[in-house]
XYZ file of C-alpha atoms in Angstrom:
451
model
C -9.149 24.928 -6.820
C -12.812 23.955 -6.257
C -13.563 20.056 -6.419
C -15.690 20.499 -8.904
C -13.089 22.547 -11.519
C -10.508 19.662 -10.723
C -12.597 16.839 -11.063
C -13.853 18.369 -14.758
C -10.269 18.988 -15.475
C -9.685 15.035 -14.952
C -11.496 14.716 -18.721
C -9.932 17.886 -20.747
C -6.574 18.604 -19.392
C -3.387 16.990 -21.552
C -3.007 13.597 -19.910
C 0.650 13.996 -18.816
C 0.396 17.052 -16.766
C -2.534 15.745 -15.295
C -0.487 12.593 -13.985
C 2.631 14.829 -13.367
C 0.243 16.762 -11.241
C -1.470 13.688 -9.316
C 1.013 11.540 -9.599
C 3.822 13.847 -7.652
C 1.926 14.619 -4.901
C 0.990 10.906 -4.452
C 4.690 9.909 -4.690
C 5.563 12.223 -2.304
C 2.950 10.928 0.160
C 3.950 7.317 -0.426
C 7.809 8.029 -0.273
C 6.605 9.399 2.977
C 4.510 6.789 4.089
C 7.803 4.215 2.936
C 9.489 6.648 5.448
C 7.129 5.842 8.022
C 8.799 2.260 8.313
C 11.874 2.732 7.186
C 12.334 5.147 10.177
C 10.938 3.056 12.539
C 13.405 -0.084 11.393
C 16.357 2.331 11.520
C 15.679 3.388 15.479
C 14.801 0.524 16.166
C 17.770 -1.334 14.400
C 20.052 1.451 15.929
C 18.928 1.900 19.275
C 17.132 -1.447 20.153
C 18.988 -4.495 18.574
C 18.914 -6.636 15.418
C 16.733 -8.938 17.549
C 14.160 -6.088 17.532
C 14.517 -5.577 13.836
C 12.876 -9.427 13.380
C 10.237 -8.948 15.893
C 9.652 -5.449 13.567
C 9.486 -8.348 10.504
C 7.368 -10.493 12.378
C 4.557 -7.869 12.341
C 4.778 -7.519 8.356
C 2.319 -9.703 8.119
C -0.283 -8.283 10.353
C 0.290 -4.878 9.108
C -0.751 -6.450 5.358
C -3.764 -7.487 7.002
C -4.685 -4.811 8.478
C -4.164 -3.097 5.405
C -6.192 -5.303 3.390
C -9.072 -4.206 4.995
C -8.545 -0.504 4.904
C -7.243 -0.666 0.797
C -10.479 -2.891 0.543
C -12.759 0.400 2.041
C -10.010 3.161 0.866
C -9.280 2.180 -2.772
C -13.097 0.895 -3.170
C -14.353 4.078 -2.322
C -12.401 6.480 -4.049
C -12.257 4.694 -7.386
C -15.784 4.638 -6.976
C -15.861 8.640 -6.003
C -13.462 9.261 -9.342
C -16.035 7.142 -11.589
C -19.129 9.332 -9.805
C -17.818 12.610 -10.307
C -17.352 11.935 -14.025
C -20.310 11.331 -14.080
C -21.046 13.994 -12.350
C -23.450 12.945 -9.697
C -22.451 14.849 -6.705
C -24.591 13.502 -4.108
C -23.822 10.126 -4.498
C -20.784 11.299 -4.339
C -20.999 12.654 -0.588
C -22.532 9.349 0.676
C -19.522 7.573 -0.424
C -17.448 9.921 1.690
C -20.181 9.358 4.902
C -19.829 5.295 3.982
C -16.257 5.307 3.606
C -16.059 7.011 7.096
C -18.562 4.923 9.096
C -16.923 1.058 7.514
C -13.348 2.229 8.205
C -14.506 2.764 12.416
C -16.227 0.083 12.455
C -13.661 -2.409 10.445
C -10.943 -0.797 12.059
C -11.854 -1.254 15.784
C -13.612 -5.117 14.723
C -10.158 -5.892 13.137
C -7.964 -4.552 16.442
C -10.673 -6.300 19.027
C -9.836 -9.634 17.531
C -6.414 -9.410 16.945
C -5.753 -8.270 20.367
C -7.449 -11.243 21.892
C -5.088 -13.946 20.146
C -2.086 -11.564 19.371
C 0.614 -13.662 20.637
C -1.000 -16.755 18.528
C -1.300 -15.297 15.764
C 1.957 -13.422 15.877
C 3.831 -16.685 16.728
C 1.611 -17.947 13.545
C 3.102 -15.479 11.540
C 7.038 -17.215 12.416
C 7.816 -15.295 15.635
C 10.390 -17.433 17.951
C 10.900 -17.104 22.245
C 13.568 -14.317 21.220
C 11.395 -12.053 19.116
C 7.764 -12.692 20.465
C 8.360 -10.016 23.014
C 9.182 -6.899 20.477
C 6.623 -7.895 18.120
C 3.709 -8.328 20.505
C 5.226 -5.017 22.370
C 4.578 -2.960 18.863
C 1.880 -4.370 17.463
C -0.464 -3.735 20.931
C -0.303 -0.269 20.454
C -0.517 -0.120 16.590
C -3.487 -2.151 17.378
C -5.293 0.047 19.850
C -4.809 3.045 17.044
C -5.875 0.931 14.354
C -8.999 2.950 13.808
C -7.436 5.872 13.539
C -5.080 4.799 10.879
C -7.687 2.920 8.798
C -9.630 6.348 8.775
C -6.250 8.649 8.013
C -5.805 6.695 4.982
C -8.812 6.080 4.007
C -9.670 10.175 3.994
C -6.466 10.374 2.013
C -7.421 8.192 -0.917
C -10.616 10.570 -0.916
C -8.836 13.809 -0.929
C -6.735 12.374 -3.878
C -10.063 11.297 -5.784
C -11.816 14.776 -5.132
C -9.373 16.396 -6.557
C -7.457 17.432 -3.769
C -3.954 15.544 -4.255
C -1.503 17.971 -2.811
C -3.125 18.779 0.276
C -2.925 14.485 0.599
C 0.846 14.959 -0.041
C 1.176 17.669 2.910
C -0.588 15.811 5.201
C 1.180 12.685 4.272
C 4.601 14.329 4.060
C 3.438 16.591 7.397
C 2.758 12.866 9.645
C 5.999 11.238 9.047
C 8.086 14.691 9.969
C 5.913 14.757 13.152
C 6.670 10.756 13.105
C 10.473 11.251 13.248
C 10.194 13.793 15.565
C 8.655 11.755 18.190
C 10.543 8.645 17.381
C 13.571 9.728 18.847
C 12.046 11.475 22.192
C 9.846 7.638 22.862
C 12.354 5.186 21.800
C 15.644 7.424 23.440
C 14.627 10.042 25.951
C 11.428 7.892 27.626
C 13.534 4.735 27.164
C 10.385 2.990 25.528
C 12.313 0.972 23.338
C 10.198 -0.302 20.263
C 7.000 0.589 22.164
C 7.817 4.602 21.504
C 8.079 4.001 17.714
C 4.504 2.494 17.852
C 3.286 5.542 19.936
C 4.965 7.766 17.877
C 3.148 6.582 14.858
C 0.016 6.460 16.109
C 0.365 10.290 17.615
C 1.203 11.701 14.498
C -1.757 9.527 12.755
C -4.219 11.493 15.000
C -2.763 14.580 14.834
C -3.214 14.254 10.392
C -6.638 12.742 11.137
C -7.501 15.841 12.512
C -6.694 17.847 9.858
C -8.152 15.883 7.674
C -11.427 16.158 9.275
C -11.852 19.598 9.250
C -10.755 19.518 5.377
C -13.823 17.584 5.051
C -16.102 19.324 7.362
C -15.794 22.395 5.083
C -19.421 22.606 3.162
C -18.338 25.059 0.564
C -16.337 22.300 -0.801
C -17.971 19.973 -3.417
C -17.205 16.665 -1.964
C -17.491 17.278 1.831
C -19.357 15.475 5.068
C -22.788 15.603 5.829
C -23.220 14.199 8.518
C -26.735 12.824 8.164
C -24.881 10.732 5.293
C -22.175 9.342 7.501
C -24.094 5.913 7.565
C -23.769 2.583 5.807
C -26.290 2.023 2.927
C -26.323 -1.270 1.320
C -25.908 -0.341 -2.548
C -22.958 1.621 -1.902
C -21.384 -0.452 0.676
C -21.750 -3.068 -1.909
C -19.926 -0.508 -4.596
C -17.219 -0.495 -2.489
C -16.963 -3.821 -1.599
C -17.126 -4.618 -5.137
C -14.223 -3.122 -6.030
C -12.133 -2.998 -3.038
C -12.332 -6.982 -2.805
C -9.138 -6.026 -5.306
C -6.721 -4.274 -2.948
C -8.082 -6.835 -0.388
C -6.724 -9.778 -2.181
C -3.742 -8.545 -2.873
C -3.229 -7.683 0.565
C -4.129 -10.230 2.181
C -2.231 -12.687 -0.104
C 0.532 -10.167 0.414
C -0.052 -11.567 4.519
C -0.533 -14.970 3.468
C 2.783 -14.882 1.705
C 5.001 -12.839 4.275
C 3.762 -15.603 6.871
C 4.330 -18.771 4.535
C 8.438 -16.613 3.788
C 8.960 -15.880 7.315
C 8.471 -19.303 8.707
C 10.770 -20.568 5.984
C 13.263 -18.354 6.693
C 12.809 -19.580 9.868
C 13.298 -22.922 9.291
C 16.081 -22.594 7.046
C 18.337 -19.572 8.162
C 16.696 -18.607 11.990
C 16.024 -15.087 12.885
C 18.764 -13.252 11.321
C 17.588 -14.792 8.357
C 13.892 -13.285 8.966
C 15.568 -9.676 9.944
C 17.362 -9.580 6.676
C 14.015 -10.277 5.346
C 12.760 -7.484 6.904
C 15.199 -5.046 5.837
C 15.759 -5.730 2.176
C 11.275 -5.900 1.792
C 11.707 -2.030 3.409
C 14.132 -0.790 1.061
C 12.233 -2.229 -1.442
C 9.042 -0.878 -0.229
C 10.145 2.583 -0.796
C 10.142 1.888 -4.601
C 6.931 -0.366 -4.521
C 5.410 2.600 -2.558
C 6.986 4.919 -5.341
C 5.185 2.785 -8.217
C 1.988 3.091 -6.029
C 2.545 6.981 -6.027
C 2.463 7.043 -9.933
C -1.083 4.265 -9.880
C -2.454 6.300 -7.181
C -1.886 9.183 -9.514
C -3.381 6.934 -12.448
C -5.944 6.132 -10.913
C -8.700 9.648 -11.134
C -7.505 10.205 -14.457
C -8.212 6.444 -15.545
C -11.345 6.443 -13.309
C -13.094 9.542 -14.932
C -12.074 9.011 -18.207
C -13.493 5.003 -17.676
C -16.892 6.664 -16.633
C -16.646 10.019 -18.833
C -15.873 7.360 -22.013
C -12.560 9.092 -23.224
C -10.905 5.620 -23.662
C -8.184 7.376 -25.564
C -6.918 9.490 -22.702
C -7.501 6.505 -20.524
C -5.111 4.164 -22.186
C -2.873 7.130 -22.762
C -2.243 7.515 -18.880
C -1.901 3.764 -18.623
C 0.882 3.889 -20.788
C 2.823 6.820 -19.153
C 2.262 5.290 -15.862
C 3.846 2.351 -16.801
C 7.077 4.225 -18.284
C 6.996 5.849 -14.973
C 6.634 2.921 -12.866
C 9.273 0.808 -14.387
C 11.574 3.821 -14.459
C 11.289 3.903 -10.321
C 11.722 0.213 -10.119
C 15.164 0.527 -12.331
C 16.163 2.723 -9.507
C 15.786 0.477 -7.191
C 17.471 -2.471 -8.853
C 20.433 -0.639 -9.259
C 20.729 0.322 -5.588
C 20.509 -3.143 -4.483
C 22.919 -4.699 -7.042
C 25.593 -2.113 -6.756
C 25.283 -1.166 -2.978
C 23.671 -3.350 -0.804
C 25.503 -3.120 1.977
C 25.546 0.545 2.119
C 21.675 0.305 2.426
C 22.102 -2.480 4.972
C 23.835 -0.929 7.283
C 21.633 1.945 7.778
C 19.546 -0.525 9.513
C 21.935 -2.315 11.781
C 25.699 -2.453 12.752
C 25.288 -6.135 13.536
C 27.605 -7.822 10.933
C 25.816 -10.932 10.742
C 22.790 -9.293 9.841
C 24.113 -6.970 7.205
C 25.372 -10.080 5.161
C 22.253 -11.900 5.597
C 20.316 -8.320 4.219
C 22.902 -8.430 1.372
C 22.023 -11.453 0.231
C 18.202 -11.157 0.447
C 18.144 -7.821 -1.485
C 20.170 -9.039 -4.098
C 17.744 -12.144 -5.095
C 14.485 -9.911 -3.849
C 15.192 -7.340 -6.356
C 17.208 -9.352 -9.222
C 14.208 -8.755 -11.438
C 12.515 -6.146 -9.933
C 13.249 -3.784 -13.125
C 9.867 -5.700 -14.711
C 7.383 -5.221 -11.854
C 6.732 -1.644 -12.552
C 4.395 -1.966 -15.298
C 3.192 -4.863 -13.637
C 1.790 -3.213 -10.742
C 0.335 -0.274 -12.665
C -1.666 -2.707 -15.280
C -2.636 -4.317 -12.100
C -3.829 -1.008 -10.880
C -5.293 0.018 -14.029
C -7.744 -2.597 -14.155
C -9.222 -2.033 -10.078
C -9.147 1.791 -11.371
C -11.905 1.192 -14.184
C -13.491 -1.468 -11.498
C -12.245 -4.549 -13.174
C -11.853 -6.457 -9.732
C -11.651 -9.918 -11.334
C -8.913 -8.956 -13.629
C -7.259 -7.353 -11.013
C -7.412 -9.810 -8.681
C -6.378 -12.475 -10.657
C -3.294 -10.764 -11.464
C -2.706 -10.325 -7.777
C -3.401 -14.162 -6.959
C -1.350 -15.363 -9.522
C 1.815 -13.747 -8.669
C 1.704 -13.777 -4.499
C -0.265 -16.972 -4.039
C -0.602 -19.289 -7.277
C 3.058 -18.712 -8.291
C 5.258 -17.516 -5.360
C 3.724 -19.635 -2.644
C 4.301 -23.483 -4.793
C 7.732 -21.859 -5.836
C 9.134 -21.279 -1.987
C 7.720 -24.853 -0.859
C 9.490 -26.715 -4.131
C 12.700 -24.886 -4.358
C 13.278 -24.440 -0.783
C 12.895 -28.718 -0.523
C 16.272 -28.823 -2.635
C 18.293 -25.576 -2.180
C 17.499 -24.828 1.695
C 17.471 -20.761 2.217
C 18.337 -19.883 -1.504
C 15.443 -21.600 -2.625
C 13.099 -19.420 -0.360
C 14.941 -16.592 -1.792
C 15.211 -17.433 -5.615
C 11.187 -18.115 -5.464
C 10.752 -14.562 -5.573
C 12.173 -13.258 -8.519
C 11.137 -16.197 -10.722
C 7.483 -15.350 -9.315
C 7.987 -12.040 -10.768
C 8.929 -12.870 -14.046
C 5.901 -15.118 -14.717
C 3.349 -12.649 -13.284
C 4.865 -9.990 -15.041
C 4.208 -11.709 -18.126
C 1.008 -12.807 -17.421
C -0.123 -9.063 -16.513
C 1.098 -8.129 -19.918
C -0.493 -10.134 -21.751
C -3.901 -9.321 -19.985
C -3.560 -5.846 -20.473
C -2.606 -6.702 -24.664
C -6.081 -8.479 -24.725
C -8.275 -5.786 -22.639
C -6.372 -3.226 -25.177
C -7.451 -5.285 -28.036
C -10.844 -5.554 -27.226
C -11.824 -2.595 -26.176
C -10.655 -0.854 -29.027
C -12.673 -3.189 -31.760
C -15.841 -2.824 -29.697
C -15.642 0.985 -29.422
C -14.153 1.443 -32.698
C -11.943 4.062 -31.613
C-alpha cells in the first residue's frame, strides 16, 4: 500500500480495524522492544550474577534519559507527520522526515559525548555502590558509543508507523530483537564478554535495522521518503517538533528523575538486592507498559489525522477503544504478578535472596496497575492531537508531583515498604486526575463543535 492510500484511509476506514491494524503491529514491535531488556536481564541474571542484574538497574535511569531525548524528536515528529498528511501537505511532510533525521545525529552523539565524560558520576548519581559501579559503567560505555544509532532506529520507526507503514515497523522491530538474542548468547557465553556482549549485541542488531530502515526511506516512489537536500534543520519545524515532543520528554525524563530518587532509596533502605528486585519487577512490568504503548502508538495516526482532518467523532471513538484495550493489557499483567510472582522472578535469577526481594516489589509495583491503562492512553491522546501542556501535566503529576513527595514521606516511617507502597498510591491519584481531564476536554470540545 502506497503512503498516500494509507494515510487517506486514516479518515474513512471503520475506526476499530484501523487500530486493530496499527495497533498490532505496534504491539508487536513494543513486546519486542520489552524483549530487548528482558533478554538482556535474563543472560545477564543467568550467566553473570544477581550483582550484575543491579548494575543492569543502575542504568534505568540513563536509558530514560536517553530516551527522553529521542521520544522528544521521535514522537514530535511523527505526530506532527500524522497531523500533515491529513492535511495533506506532502512536502512539509518530507522535511519533517530530513529534520527528524539530522536532530536525532546530532542529539544522539551530543547526549553520548557528555555522558561519557562523567559516566561513573553520574552513574554513581543514579544509586550505583563499589559492587555494582563496574557492570553498569561496563554496559552503559558501549550503549553510549551506539547511542546515535539507536536514537535514529527509533526515531525512523515512529515515522514508518505515521506514514502509514506500521507493519514493516513491526518486522523490523520484531526482526532486531531475534538478531538481539542471537548474539546475546555468542558475546556474553562463547566470547566470555560478560555484560559487555549484551551491550554489543544490542547495538549490532540496532545497525543492522537502521540499515534497513534507510533504504525503506531512500525509496522515492514512496510518498513520504528522503530527499536529501531536505535532511537539514529548519527553525519552524524544529520548533513543531519541539513543541510537541517537550511531552514524551517530560515524561521521560521525570521517568529518570524518579528511577534515580527510587534507586537511592532502595539503597538506603534495603542495599543492592533491594535495587535488583527493583530492576526485575519494573521489566516485567515494562512488557505490559510497552504493550499499552503498542495500542497509543497505534492511537496515535488515527487520532492525529482525524485531529487535523476534523472528524472529532472518529477521534474520540479510537480514544475510547484504546483505552478498553489498554486497561485490558494492564489486567494481564496484574494478575501475573499477584498470582505468580515468583515464577516470573526466577526467570531472572536463581539467587534466592533476590527472588524474594523481586516478589515483594512486583506485588506493591503492580497492586493497582489494572487502572493505569487508560491512564497512559488519555495521556497519549492528548500529545497525539499536540496538546503538550495537558499531556505533560498529566505526566508531572503522577512521576514527579505525586510519586516523588510520596517515597520521601512514607519511606521516613515505614523504611523499604514505604518506598514501595509510594507507587501504587501515585497511581491511583494520577489515574484519577487523567480522567477527569479527559471528561472536561470531552465536554468541551463537543459544545464548541456542536457535534
Amino acid at each position: 500500500m502506497s503512503n498516500k492510500k494509507a494515510a487517506l484511509e486514516l479518515g474513512t476506514r471503520p475506526v476499530s480495524k484501523l487500530l486493530v491494524e496499527y495497533a498490532l503491529p505496534a504491539i508487536v514491535a513494543m513486546v519486542a522492544m520489552s524483549l530487548y531488556n528482558v533478554v538482556d536481564s535474563i543472560f545477564i541474571g543467568q550467566g553473570v550474577g544477581a550483582l550484575a542484574i543491579a548494575g543492569l538497574a543502575i542504568t534505568f535511569p540513563f536509558m530514560n534519559l536517553s530516551a527522553a531525548f529521542g521520544a522528544a524528536i521521535g514522537v514530535g515528529a511523527s505526530t506532527l507527520l500524522s497531523v500533515k498528511l491529513g492535511q495533506r501537505d506532502y512536502d512539509i511532510a518530507n522535511r519533517i522526515l530530513g529534520n527528524n533525521v539530522m536532530l536525532n545525529i546530532i542529539v544522539g552523539v551530543i547526549f553520548a559525548a557528555i555522558s561519557l565524560l562523567w559516566l561513573d558520576d553520574i552513574l554513581l548519581f543514579f544509586g550505583a555502590s563499589e559492587a555494582t559501579l563496574p557492570y553498569a559503567r561496563d554496559y552503559m560505555v558501549i550503549i553510549l558509543l551506539g547511542n546515535a544509532v539507536t536514537h535514529l532506529h527509533l526515531g525512523l520507526n515512529a515515522m514508518l508507523r505515521a506514514s502509514g507503514k506500521p507493519k514493516e515497523a513491526m518486522y523490523l522491530t520484531v526482526a532486531t530483537v531475534v538478531l538481539n538474542a542471537i548474539l546475546d548468547p555468542i558475546f556474553i557465553y562463547a566470547l566470555d564478554l560478560g555484560i559487555r556482549g549484551a551491550a554489543y549485541a544490542t547495538i549490532l542488531a540496532q545497525i543492522a535495522a537502521l540499515a534497513c530502515q534507510w533504504k525503506m526511506f531512500s525509496n522515492k516512489n514512496e510518498l513520504v521518503h528522503l530527499e536529501y537536500p531536505k535532511v537539514r534543520l529548519e527553525s519552524p519545524i524544529v520548533k513543531g517538533i519541539i513543541s510537541i515532543g517537550i511531552s514524551p520528554f517530560a515524561m521521560n525524563a521525570c521517568a529518570c528523575l524518579v528511577v534515580i530518587f527510587i534507586n537511592n532509596s532502595l539503597m538506603h533502605y534495603g542495599g543492592d538486592m533491594a535495587v535488583g528486585a527493583y530492576g526485575i519487577a519494573n521489566r516485567f512490568a515494562f512488557i505490559f507498559v510497552m504493550v499499552t504503548l503498542g495500542v497509543c502508538q497505534g492511537m496515535q495516526p488515527i487520532t492525529g489525522y482525524n485531529f487535523g482532518a476534523q472528524n472529532y467523532n472518529r477521534m474520540l471513538e479510537a480514544l475510547k477503544l484504546a483505552s478498553i484495550a489498554g486497561t485490558a493489557v494492564c489486567a494481564v499483567g496484574f494478575f501475573f504478578a499477584m498470582v505468580c510472582p515468583r515464577f516470573v522472578a526466577s526467570m531472572f535469577t536463581t539467587d534466592e535472596s533476590l527472588i524474594s526481594h523481586s516478589i515483594v516489589a512486583m506485588q506493591y509495583i503492580m497492586a493497582l496497575f489494572i487502572i493505569i491503562g487508560a491512564q497512559m492512553v488519555i495521556t497519549n491522546f492528548f500529545q497525539s492531537i499536540g496538546s503538550a501542556k495537558v499531556a505533560i501535566f498529566l505526566s508531572l503529576s503522577r512521576q514527579l508531583l505525586i510519586l516523588v513527595p510520596l517515597i520521601f514521606i512514607l519511606s521516613q516511617s515505614m523504611g523499604l515498604s514505604g518506598v514501595w507502597l509510594a507507587i501504587p498510591v501515585s497511581d491511583a491519584l494520577a489515574a484519577v486526575m487523567a480522567y477527569a481531564m479527559i471528561a472536561l476536554y470531552i465536554r468541551r470540545i463537543k459544545k464548541e463543535r456542536k457535534f
